[in-house]
Amino acid sequence: MAIQNDQTAVGIFLECLLSEICRRFGSTMCIAGTSVGTAHHCFTVVQTEHWRSLTYVSGRFFFAYWKAFMTQTHSTASITHTTCPYCGVGCGVTVRQHGNVLSPVSGDIQHPANAGRLCVKGSSLHETVDQIDRLLYPTVLGKRTSWDNSLNLVADKMQQVIHDHGPDAVAIYAAGQILTEDYYVANKLMKGFIGSSNLDTNSRLCMASAVVAHKRAFGSDTVPGCYDDLEEADLLILVGSNAAWAHPILFQRIAAAKQARPEMKVVVIDPRRTATSDLADLQLSLRPGSDALLFNALLCWLSDHDALDHDFIQQHSEGFASTLQAAHDSTPDSLQECAQQLGLDKHDLETFFQWFASTAKTVSVFSQGINQSSSGVDKGNAIINAHLATGRIGKPGATPFSVTGQPNAMGGREVGGLANQLAAHMDFSAPEVDRVRRFWQAPNVATRPGLKAIELFDAVKRGDIKFLWIISTNPLVSMPDADDVKAALARCELVVVSDCMANTDTTAAAHVLLPAASWGEKNGTVTNSERCISRQRSFLSPAGEAKPDWWILAQVAQRLGFEKAFDYQHPAEIFDEYSRLTGFENNGERDLDLSGLSGLSRDQYDAMAPTQWPVNRQYPQGRKRFFDDQRFYTPSQKAQFIAITAALPASRHQDGSLIMNTGRVRDHWHTMTRTAKSARLAQHIREPYVDIHPDDAKRLTLVDGALARISNHRGKILLRTNITTNQRAGEIFVPMHWTSRYASAARMGVLIDKSCDPFSGQPELKYTGVEAEPFPTAWQGMILSRHDLGAVPCDYWVYGLNDGCHGYEIGGNQPLEQIQDWAQQQLPDAEWLTLHDPDTQHMRLLAIVDQQLALVLFVHQDQAIGTRQWLVEQFAQTSLTITERKALLAGRPLEGVVDQGRIVCSCFGIGENTIRDAIRSGCHSADQLGDTLKCGTNCGSCVPELKALIQDTHSECS
Ligand code: SF4
């Protein structure tokens, strides 16, 4: 099928239709010969397996897009190709605007990472670009001021601190969310001109261990492979990665590859069963922290079973003998004993070893489950060792592959945004310092590493760092021992926060707030997990007086006297300088070389297509795989085996009898500042929760669905209990996202110890000792409100946006009258309808303003509430009759309306109750559910949950 789009109504319609078809069938449709320009689009679809469904989709989208086109009064659509600001997959996003009207975003079919697909987070991006909660103006001590005043104040304070206490008394803590150009300017300012390496980033919490593991093994921080390798592998090992939720499009690419080649095997190595396990041929739910033991044991087994690549070991590597010896020394001789130490079944362990030994095309993907550990670097090297020993690196479908969590963690580590890097993959050797000094013509280049995140905040607390600038991150939530970080900031002489959001835990601790441009307003580049540099392009005017981070940093640098070195007018100039630095005296000695991208005009920079680095004379179109030439960046040019003595994490049982793991949920991102703006994202998982094994729950008298207090001597949090056998006994899982803005007490960081990896400084976020106990409440319930109410004065509350109203889950032991008074103070002019039975702690309040529903507050001693979804829908009513008001107070629809329950498919808003009904009516597969309800047919993120619901509903029925 060929479609020509010449910007006519039909052309635009067909383009939109094709985009939706790609989203619907991305996993099974092959697209070739695609070219997209602003005036002429040509798509050729050469194969699809779903013609019948295609007809259905065509019908569905025809009317939607035709209507959209007609209502846009002949204005010309502007199309922007940009990148998603969430995870490290780095998907391309296409944004269409007709005047001021933003259409739903779609996946960029040209982008190599996603080829048109988007997960539910990415496809909700257009719902998150409002100005609610945005930081719009510079403020000092809470008072609005001008940019000039605030920048002068920041520069003056920096100058005074440097003068009085030296350059190491100032620090910047940045984020994997900022763009490469922002990072470059921050790094140049700190390490070139201020003369301190105290620039660290929240990427320290993400993949710092992988960086060190790469450098130890390859002599450079090089990701050897590419996403295509994950599809080409015959054995794909996912270690410490819930890719289905944390890297959904990558997971879907793997799932599609497996569907196309069912013989492809997937092994999931993770203490808990997750949505990713749905794809696994073999799940190894090993003891937390025992990954290095597993891969050491694998190395021994490969050696014992003559499954090594001796040619590669001899010709292209060093250190094998001592590495094998160390592995033998710390691995039990008997497989049975080894399996016991790992907490695995012996047969499963042997199966894994046999599959690895017999499969040349093996890819090992590792992520935060490996990195966020007190031995994360060793774990990474244990994985890489197994690949080097079998020569599986630099080949199609055969590589170790570290996946980054954040959208631009890679860009940050490329420019040198970690405290233990200097710049552009150069560290602190004398020749490297000299080279960077000459390139930057910098007066004061740092000559040694700075403080890593935990050390940095400790130095703030000690008073050694007196000026701290936090850029685009929320350490009061994400850092270990987060309340200690809060205490540190309270002691700092000046805390500057530049952020796009006004009301985070960290902005509340700042003296100076600088409004930063956000996604859609920013212009620059990011690098994803496969080294692919993509443009993030602006399509919106900055909110209020917000400015790009690079501009803010350059303005401060100029005020510090470095006008010439920071006289940037456009991010293209920064990218040009950065790319020239990567090529400066490189001569093939450094992996990072973007010299082929230097000298771009602004137009060329604007038009830059996604490219995998390096881009230089040898690889003018970029390079898919490193080490295909067996040449590494070590002095000998050989890969290095690293001897690993496998060590389990130190016991945390002095902190509590349970081990707490932390991680992401499907539809939220980091500290929710963006994803909480989307009602459909907020509805998938409404509350922070604790996953706990039934045996532990029984022992601790925890009840499924009731509240639990998770605590240790550092703090306590309140969460909803979820009893599940996916969790190993003795261990719990808690999501990382909820902050003080969104919940009364759910910042998991307050519980976590400061233990970290000795080489990378990456904190151990997945192994914390805690206790769990029931948190009894006199009443629980919910509030729905037309207006955002902020914090609710009760023990437990969680905020979540609904379609048309704000929602709160609440619970507590306060007198109900207190809650009633508070609610009525929110709407003093409302007409109130009330029902109150003190014996059952049952209270129902309705507020009507201008004939419309303004607030619903339902509580009961056992959390019995009304028909939630129906109540939410009543906020759209423009005028309520007496009968309807009575029905509202009863919490039930008048007749025949059912509550569809918790939203499972966020794309189509399909709830759990509706899905279970369909299963009971005969849908026995995710495909059948998709055909009946459409759930799971867009981004596919919910398919693992659909399968779990099918299983669960069937077991209920049998
Ligand atoms: Fe964005 Fe990651 Fe989803 Fe892609 S997979 S759309 S980068 S969140």
Short mmCIF file of N, CA, C and O in Angstrom, two decimals, residues 583-685:
data_model
loop_
_atom_site.label_atom_id
_atom_site.label_comp_id
_atom_site.label_asym_id
_atom_site.label_seq_id
_atom_site.Cartn_x
_atom_site.Cartn_y
_atom_site.Cartn_z
N GLY A 583 36.54 15.02 19.28
CA GLY A 583 37.51 14.65 18.24
C GLY A 583 38.89 15.23 18.45
O GLY A 583 39.83 14.87 17.73
N PHE A 584 39.02 16.11 19.44
CA PHE A 584 40.27 16.84 19.66
C PHE A 584 41.40 15.87 20.07
O PHE A 584 41.29 15.18 21.09
N GLU A 585 42.43 15.81 19.26
CA GLU A 585 43.59 14.92 19.50
C GLU A 585 43.13 13.50 19.82
O GLU A 585 43.65 12.83 20.70
N ASN A 586 42.10 13.07 19.12
CA ASN A 586 41.54 11.75 19.40
C ASN A 586 42.35 10.66 18.69
O ASN A 586 42.82 9.71 19.32
N ASN A 587 42.49 10.78 17.38
CA ASN A 587 43.28 9.81 16.61
C ASN A 587 42.87 8.36 16.85
O ASN A 587 43.69 7.46 16.91
N GLY A 588 41.59 8.15 17.08
CA GLY A 588 41.10 6.78 17.28
C GLY A 588 41.37 6.22 18.66
O GLY A 588 41.12 5.05 18.92
N GLU A 589 41.90 7.05 19.57
CA GLU A 589 42.25 6.54 20.90
C GLU A 589 41.06 6.57 21.86
O GLU A 589 41.09 5.91 22.89
N ARG A 590 40.07 7.37 21.55
CA ARG A 590 38.89 7.42 22.44
C ARG A 590 37.67 6.95 21.65
O ARG A 590 37.50 7.32 20.48
N ASP A 591 36.81 6.18 22.33
CA ASP A 591 35.64 5.65 21.64
C ASP A 591 34.67 6.76 21.24
O ASP A 591 34.12 6.76 20.15
N LEU A 592 34.52 7.76 22.12
CA LEU A 592 33.56 8.83 21.85
C LEU A 592 34.18 9.84 20.90
O LEU A 592 35.07 10.61 21.28
N ASP A 593 33.73 9.83 19.67
CA ASP A 593 34.26 10.75 18.66
C ASP A 593 33.09 11.21 17.78
O ASP A 593 32.56 10.44 16.98
N LEU A 594 32.70 12.46 17.96
CA LEU A 594 31.60 13.02 17.18
C LEU A 594 32.12 14.05 16.19
O LEU A 594 31.40 14.95 15.78
N SER A 595 33.39 13.92 15.82
CA SER A 595 33.97 14.96 14.96
C SER A 595 33.22 15.07 13.64
O SER A 595 33.18 16.14 13.04
N GLY A 596 32.59 14.00 13.21
CA GLY A 596 31.81 14.04 11.97
C GLY A 596 30.57 14.90 12.08
O GLY A 596 29.92 15.19 11.07
N LEU A 597 30.22 15.28 13.31
CA LEU A 597 29.04 16.13 13.50
C LEU A 597 29.43 17.57 13.85
O LEU A 597 28.56 18.39 14.14
N SER A 598 30.73 17.85 13.86
CA SER A 598 31.12 19.22 14.18
C SER A 598 30.99 20.08 12.92
O SER A 598 31.01 19.59 11.79
N GLY A 599 30.83 21.37 13.15
CA GLY A 599 30.71 22.31 12.03
C GLY A 599 29.32 22.37 11.42
O GLY A 599 29.15 22.95 10.35
N LEU A 600 28.33 21.77 12.07
CA LEU A 600 26.98 21.82 11.52
C LEU A 600 26.44 23.25 11.63
O LEU A 600 26.62 23.91 12.66
N SER A 601 25.76 23.68 10.60
CA SER A 601 25.05 24.96 10.70
C SER A 601 23.83 24.76 11.59
O SER A 601 23.45 23.62 11.90
N ARG A 602 23.18 25.87 11.97
CA ARG A 602 21.97 25.71 12.79
C ARG A 602 20.92 24.88 12.05
O ARG A 602 20.24 24.05 12.66
N ASP A 603 20.79 25.09 10.76
CA ASP A 603 19.80 24.33 10.00
C ASP A 603 20.16 22.85 9.99
O ASP A 603 19.30 21.98 10.12
N GLN A 604 21.44 22.58 9.81
CA GLN A 604 21.86 21.16 9.80
C GLN A 604 21.66 20.52 11.17
O GLN A 604 21.24 19.38 11.28
N TYR A 605 21.96 21.29 12.21
CA TYR A 605 21.73 20.80 13.58
C TYR A 605 20.24 20.56 13.79
O TYR A 605 19.84 19.51 14.32
N ASP A 606 19.42 21.50 13.35
CA ASP A 606 17.98 21.33 13.50
C ASP A 606 17.49 20.07 12.79
O ASP A 606 16.59 19.39 13.24
N ALA A 607 18.09 19.77 11.66
CA ALA A 607 17.62 18.64 10.85
C ALA A 607 18.33 17.33 11.19
O ALA A 607 18.07 16.30 10.56
N MET A 608 19.20 17.36 12.18
CA MET A 608 20.04 16.18 12.47
C MET A 608 19.18 14.93 12.72
O MET A 608 18.28 14.94 13.55
N ALA A 609 19.47 13.87 12.00
CA ALA A 609 18.73 12.61 12.16
C ALA A 609 19.36 11.80 13.29
O ALA A 609 20.54 11.97 13.60
N PRO A 610 18.59 10.90 13.92
CA PRO A 610 19.18 10.05 14.98
C PRO A 610 20.39 9.28 14.46
O PRO A 610 20.34 8.70 13.38
N THR A 611 21.48 9.34 15.23
CA THR A 611 22.75 8.75 14.78
C THR A 611 23.45 8.07 15.94
O THR A 611 23.57 8.64 17.01
N GLN A 612 23.93 6.88 15.69
CA GLN A 612 24.69 6.17 16.73
C GLN A 612 26.15 6.59 16.67
O GLN A 612 26.78 6.48 15.60
N TRP A 613 26.67 7.08 17.81
CA TRP A 613 28.09 7.44 17.77
C TRP A 613 28.98 6.20 17.85
O TRP A 613 28.51 5.17 18.31
N PRO A 614 30.21 6.31 17.39
CA PRO A 614 30.94 7.48 16.93
C PRO A 614 30.50 7.90 15.52
O PRO A 614 30.02 7.07 14.74
N VAL A 615 30.70 9.19 15.24
CA VAL A 615 30.50 9.69 13.87
C VAL A 615 31.80 10.43 13.51
O VAL A 615 32.06 11.50 14.04
N ASN A 616 32.60 9.81 12.70
CA ASN A 616 33.90 10.41 12.35
C ASN A 616 34.29 9.96 10.95
O ASN A 616 33.45 9.42 10.21
N ARG A 617 35.52 10.18 10.60
CA ARG A 617 35.94 9.86 9.24
C ARG A 617 35.77 8.36 8.96
O ARG A 617 35.34 7.96 7.89
N GLN A 618 36.09 7.55 9.95
CA GLN A 618 35.98 6.10 9.72
C GLN A 618 34.52 5.63 9.71
O GLN A 618 34.16 4.70 9.00
N TYR A 619 33.70 6.26 10.52
CA TYR A 619 32.28 5.87 10.60
C TYR A 619 31.39 7.09 10.34
O TYR A 619 30.74 7.60 11.26
N PRO A 620 31.35 7.58 9.13
CA PRO A 620 30.61 8.82 8.87
C PRO A 620 29.11 8.66 9.11
O PRO A 620 28.42 9.65 9.38
N GLN A 621 28.60 7.46 9.02
CA GLN A 621 27.16 7.23 9.26
C GLN A 621 26.90 6.65 10.64
O GLN A 621 25.81 6.18 10.93
N GLY A 622 27.90 6.64 11.51
CA GLY A 622 27.74 6.05 12.83
C GLY A 622 28.12 4.58 12.82
O GLY A 622 28.37 3.99 11.77
N ARG A 623 28.16 4.01 14.03
CA ARG A 623 28.63 2.63 14.16
C ARG A 623 27.65 1.84 15.02
O ARG A 623 27.36 2.23 16.15
N LYS A 624 27.18 0.73 14.49
CA LYS A 624 26.21 -0.06 15.25
C LYS A 624 26.87 -0.77 16.43
O LYS A 624 26.33 -0.80 17.52
N ARG A 625 28.00 -1.38 16.14
CA ARG A 625 28.62 -2.23 17.17
C ARG A 625 30.09 -1.87 17.36
O ARG A 625 30.83 -1.75 16.39
N PHE A 626 30.47 -1.73 18.60
CA PHE A 626 31.90 -1.63 18.92
C PHE A 626 32.47 -3.04 19.09
O PHE A 626 31.74 -4.01 19.33
N PHE A 627 33.78 -3.11 19.01
CA PHE A 627 34.55 -4.33 19.30
C PHE A 627 34.31 -5.44 18.28
O PHE A 627 34.67 -6.59 18.53
N ASP A 628 33.68 -5.10 17.15
CA ASP A 628 33.60 -6.09 16.07
C ASP A 628 34.98 -6.31 15.47
O ASP A 628 35.22 -7.28 14.76
N ASP A 629 35.92 -5.37 15.79
CA ASP A 629 37.31 -5.53 15.33
C ASP A 629 38.22 -6.07 16.44
O ASP A 629 39.43 -6.11 16.30
N GLN A 630 37.58 -6.48 17.56
CA GLN A 630 38.33 -7.01 18.73
C GLN A 630 39.38 -6.02 19.24
O GLN A 630 40.38 -6.42 19.84
N ARG A 631 39.17 -4.75 19.02
CA ARG A 631 40.12 -3.75 19.50
C ARG A 631 39.45 -2.95 20.62
O ARG A 631 38.41 -2.34 20.42
N PHE A 632 40.08 -3.01 21.78
CA PHE A 632 39.49 -2.35 22.95
C PHE A 632 40.33 -1.11 23.30
O PHE A 632 41.43 -0.92 22.76
N TYR A 633 39.83 -0.31 24.22
CA TYR A 633 40.48 0.99 24.50
C TYR A 633 41.41 0.91 25.72
O TYR A 633 41.58 1.88 26.44
N THR A 634 41.95 -0.25 25.96
CA THR A 634 42.92 -0.44 27.03
C THR A 634 44.32 -0.20 26.44
O THR A 634 44.49 -0.21 25.21
N PRO A 635 45.34 -0.03 27.28
CA PRO A 635 46.69 0.18 26.74
C PRO A 635 47.13 -0.93 25.80
O PRO A 635 47.80 -0.68 24.79
N SER A 636 46.75 -2.17 26.09
CA SER A 636 47.15 -3.30 25.23
C SER A 636 46.17 -3.54 24.09
O SER A 636 46.37 -4.44 23.28
N GLN A 637 45.09 -2.76 24.08
CA GLN A 637 43.99 -2.93 23.13
C GLN A 637 43.27 -4.26 23.31
O GLN A 637 42.57 -4.72 22.40
N LYS A 638 43.48 -4.90 24.45
CA LYS A 638 42.80 -6.16 24.73
C LYS A 638 41.75 -5.96 25.81
O LYS A 638 41.93 -5.12 26.71
N ALA A 639 40.67 -6.74 25.75
CA ALA A 639 39.65 -6.68 26.78
C ALA A 639 40.21 -7.23 28.09
O ALA A 639 41.10 -8.09 28.08
N GLN A 640 39.71 -6.72 29.19
CA GLN A 640 40.21 -7.14 30.50
C GLN A 640 39.17 -7.99 31.23
O GLN A 640 38.05 -7.53 31.48
N PHE A 641 39.55 -9.21 31.57
CA PHE A 641 38.75 -9.96 32.54
C PHE A 641 38.99 -9.33 33.91
O PHE A 641 40.12 -8.91 34.23
N ILE A 642 37.97 -9.26 34.71
CA ILE A 642 38.10 -8.69 36.06
C ILE A 642 37.79 -9.79 37.07
O ILE A 642 36.68 -10.36 37.05
N ALA A 643 38.74 -10.10 37.90
CA ALA A 643 38.54 -11.15 38.90
C ALA A 643 37.51 -10.68 39.93
O ALA A 643 37.66 -9.62 40.53
N ILE A 644 36.48 -11.47 40.10
CA ILE A 644 35.39 -11.09 40.99
C ILE A 644 35.28 -12.09 42.12
O ILE A 644 35.14 -13.30 41.89
N THR A 645 35.33 -11.61 43.33
CA THR A 645 34.99 -12.43 44.48
C THR A 645 33.55 -12.10 44.84
O THR A 645 33.26 -11.00 45.32
N ALA A 646 32.67 -13.04 44.53
CA ALA A 646 31.24 -12.76 44.68
C ALA A 646 30.91 -12.54 46.15
O ALA A 646 31.26 -13.35 47.00
N ALA A 647 30.27 -11.42 46.41
CA ALA A 647 29.90 -11.12 47.80
C ALA A 647 28.42 -10.76 47.86
O ALA A 647 27.94 -9.98 47.04
N LEU A 648 27.74 -11.34 48.81
CA LEU A 648 26.35 -10.96 49.03
C LEU A 648 26.32 -9.62 49.76
O LEU A 648 27.29 -9.26 50.43
N PRO A 649 25.23 -8.86 49.64
CA PRO A 649 25.16 -7.60 50.38
C PRO A 649 25.29 -7.86 51.88
O PRO A 649 24.89 -8.92 52.37
N ALA A 650 25.88 -6.89 52.57
CA ALA A 650 25.96 -7.02 54.03
C ALA A 650 24.55 -7.14 54.60
O ALA A 650 23.61 -6.56 54.04
N SER A 651 24.45 -7.90 55.67
CA SER A 651 23.12 -8.08 56.27
C SER A 651 22.52 -6.74 56.66
O SER A 651 23.20 -5.85 57.16
N ARG A 652 21.26 -6.59 56.40
CA ARG A 652 20.57 -5.36 56.80
C ARG A 652 19.55 -5.68 57.90
O ARG A 652 18.66 -4.89 58.17
N HIS A 653 19.68 -6.87 58.45
CA HIS A 653 18.64 -7.29 59.39
C HIS A 653 18.68 -6.55 60.71
O HIS A 653 17.75 -6.61 61.49
N GLN A 654 19.80 -5.81 60.94
CA GLN A 654 19.79 -4.94 62.12
C GLN A 654 18.77 -3.81 61.93
O GLN A 654 18.28 -3.21 62.88
N ASP A 655 18.41 -3.53 60.67
CA ASP A 655 17.43 -2.49 60.38
C ASP A 655 16.01 -3.03 60.31
O ASP A 655 15.04 -2.26 60.31
N GLY A 656 15.87 -4.34 60.18
CA GLY A 656 14.53 -4.91 60.07
C GLY A 656 14.59 -6.31 59.51
O GLY A 656 15.56 -6.69 58.85
N SER A 657 13.56 -7.08 59.73
CA SER A 657 13.59 -8.50 59.36
C SER A 657 13.27 -8.73 57.89
O SER A 657 13.47 -9.83 57.38
N LEU A 658 12.75 -7.73 57.20
CA LEU A 658 12.42 -7.89 55.79
C LEU A 658 13.42 -7.09 54.93
O LEU A 658 13.91 -6.05 55.36
N ILE A 659 13.66 -7.58 53.73
CA ILE A 659 14.52 -6.83 52.80
C ILE A 659 13.63 -6.11 51.79
O ILE A 659 12.81 -6.72 51.10
N MET A 660 13.79 -4.80 51.72
CA MET A 660 12.97 -3.98 50.82
C MET A 660 13.70 -3.72 49.51
O MET A 660 14.81 -3.22 49.49
N ASN A 661 13.02 -4.08 48.42
CA ASN A 661 13.47 -3.78 47.06
C ASN A 661 12.64 -2.59 46.58
O ASN A 661 11.52 -2.39 47.03
N THR A 662 13.20 -1.78 45.69
CA THR A 662 12.44 -0.64 45.17
C THR A 662 12.52 -0.61 43.65
O THR A 662 13.44 -1.17 43.07
N GLY A 663 11.58 0.07 43.03
CA GLY A 663 11.62 0.15 41.56
C GLY A 663 10.46 0.95 41.01
O GLY A 663 9.81 1.70 41.74
N ARG A 664 10.23 0.77 39.71
CA ARG A 664 9.26 1.60 39.00
C ARG A 664 7.93 0.89 38.81
O ARG A 664 7.89 -0.34 38.76
N VAL A 665 6.87 1.66 38.65
CA VAL A 665 5.60 1.10 38.17
C VAL A 665 5.46 1.45 36.69
O VAL A 665 6.23 2.23 36.15
N ARG A 666 4.45 0.88 36.07
CA ARG A 666 4.36 0.98 34.61
C ARG A 666 4.11 2.40 34.11
O ARG A 666 4.70 2.84 33.15
N ASP A 667 3.19 3.11 34.79
CA ASP A 667 2.68 4.35 34.20
C ASP A 667 3.19 5.61 34.87
O ASP A 667 2.70 6.70 34.55
N HIS A 668 4.12 5.49 35.80
CA HIS A 668 4.68 6.71 36.38
C HIS A 668 6.17 6.77 36.10
O HIS A 668 6.82 5.77 35.80
N TRP A 669 6.68 7.99 36.22
CA TRP A 669 8.09 8.19 35.95
C TRP A 669 8.71 8.98 37.09
O TRP A 669 8.17 10.02 37.50
N HIS A 670 9.81 8.49 37.62
CA HIS A 670 10.57 9.17 38.67
C HIS A 670 9.66 9.75 39.75
O HIS A 670 8.86 9.02 40.31
N THR A 671 9.72 11.05 40.00
CA THR A 671 8.92 11.58 41.12
C THR A 671 7.62 12.22 40.63
O THR A 671 7.08 13.11 41.26
N MET A 672 7.13 11.74 39.51
CA MET A 672 5.75 11.96 39.04
C MET A 672 5.41 13.39 38.64
O MET A 672 4.24 13.70 38.40
N THR A 673 6.40 14.30 38.59
CA THR A 673 6.04 15.68 38.31
C THR A 673 5.36 15.82 36.96
O THR A 673 4.55 16.71 36.78
N ARG A 674 5.68 14.94 36.03
CA ARG A 674 5.02 15.02 34.72
C ARG A 674 3.89 13.98 34.63
O ARG A 674 2.77 14.32 34.24
N THR A 675 4.15 12.74 34.98
CA THR A 675 3.13 11.70 34.75
C THR A 675 1.89 11.88 35.61
O THR A 675 0.81 11.44 35.24
N ALA A 676 2.02 12.56 36.76
CA ALA A 676 0.84 12.79 37.61
C ALA A 676 -0.13 13.77 36.97
O ALA A 676 -1.26 13.92 37.42
N LYS A 677 0.29 14.42 35.89
CA LYS A 677 -0.60 15.36 35.20
C LYS A 677 -1.57 14.65 34.24
O LYS A 677 -2.45 15.27 33.67
N SER A 678 -1.35 13.37 34.02
CA SER A 678 -2.19 12.63 33.08
C SER A 678 -3.13 11.72 33.86
O SER A 678 -2.70 10.83 34.59
N ALA A 679 -4.43 11.93 33.67
CA ALA A 679 -5.41 11.12 34.42
C ALA A 679 -5.28 9.65 34.05
O ALA A 679 -5.36 8.77 34.90
N ARG A 680 -5.06 9.38 32.77
CA ARG A 680 -5.03 7.96 32.41
C ARG A 680 -3.79 7.26 32.96
O ARG A 680 -3.81 6.07 33.26
N LEU A 681 -2.68 8.00 33.14
CA LEU A 681 -1.51 7.38 33.74
C LEU A 681 -1.72 7.18 35.24
O LEU A 681 -1.28 6.20 35.82
N ALA A 682 -2.41 8.15 35.86
CA ALA A 682 -2.60 8.09 37.31
C ALA A 682 -3.52 6.95 37.72
O ALA A 682 -3.48 6.50 38.87
N GLN A 683 -4.35 6.48 36.79
CA GLN A 683 -5.37 5.52 37.18
C GLN A 683 -4.89 4.06 37.17
O GLN A 683 -5.55 3.20 37.73
N HIS A 684 -3.77 3.79 36.56
CA HIS A 684 -3.34 2.39 36.51
C HIS A 684 -3.03 1.88 37.91
O HIS A 684 -3.56 0.87 38.36
N ILE A 685 -2.14 2.57 38.61
CA ILE A 685 -1.86 2.23 40.00
C ILE A 685 -2.08 3.51 40.79
O ILE A 685 -1.31 4.45 40.69
#
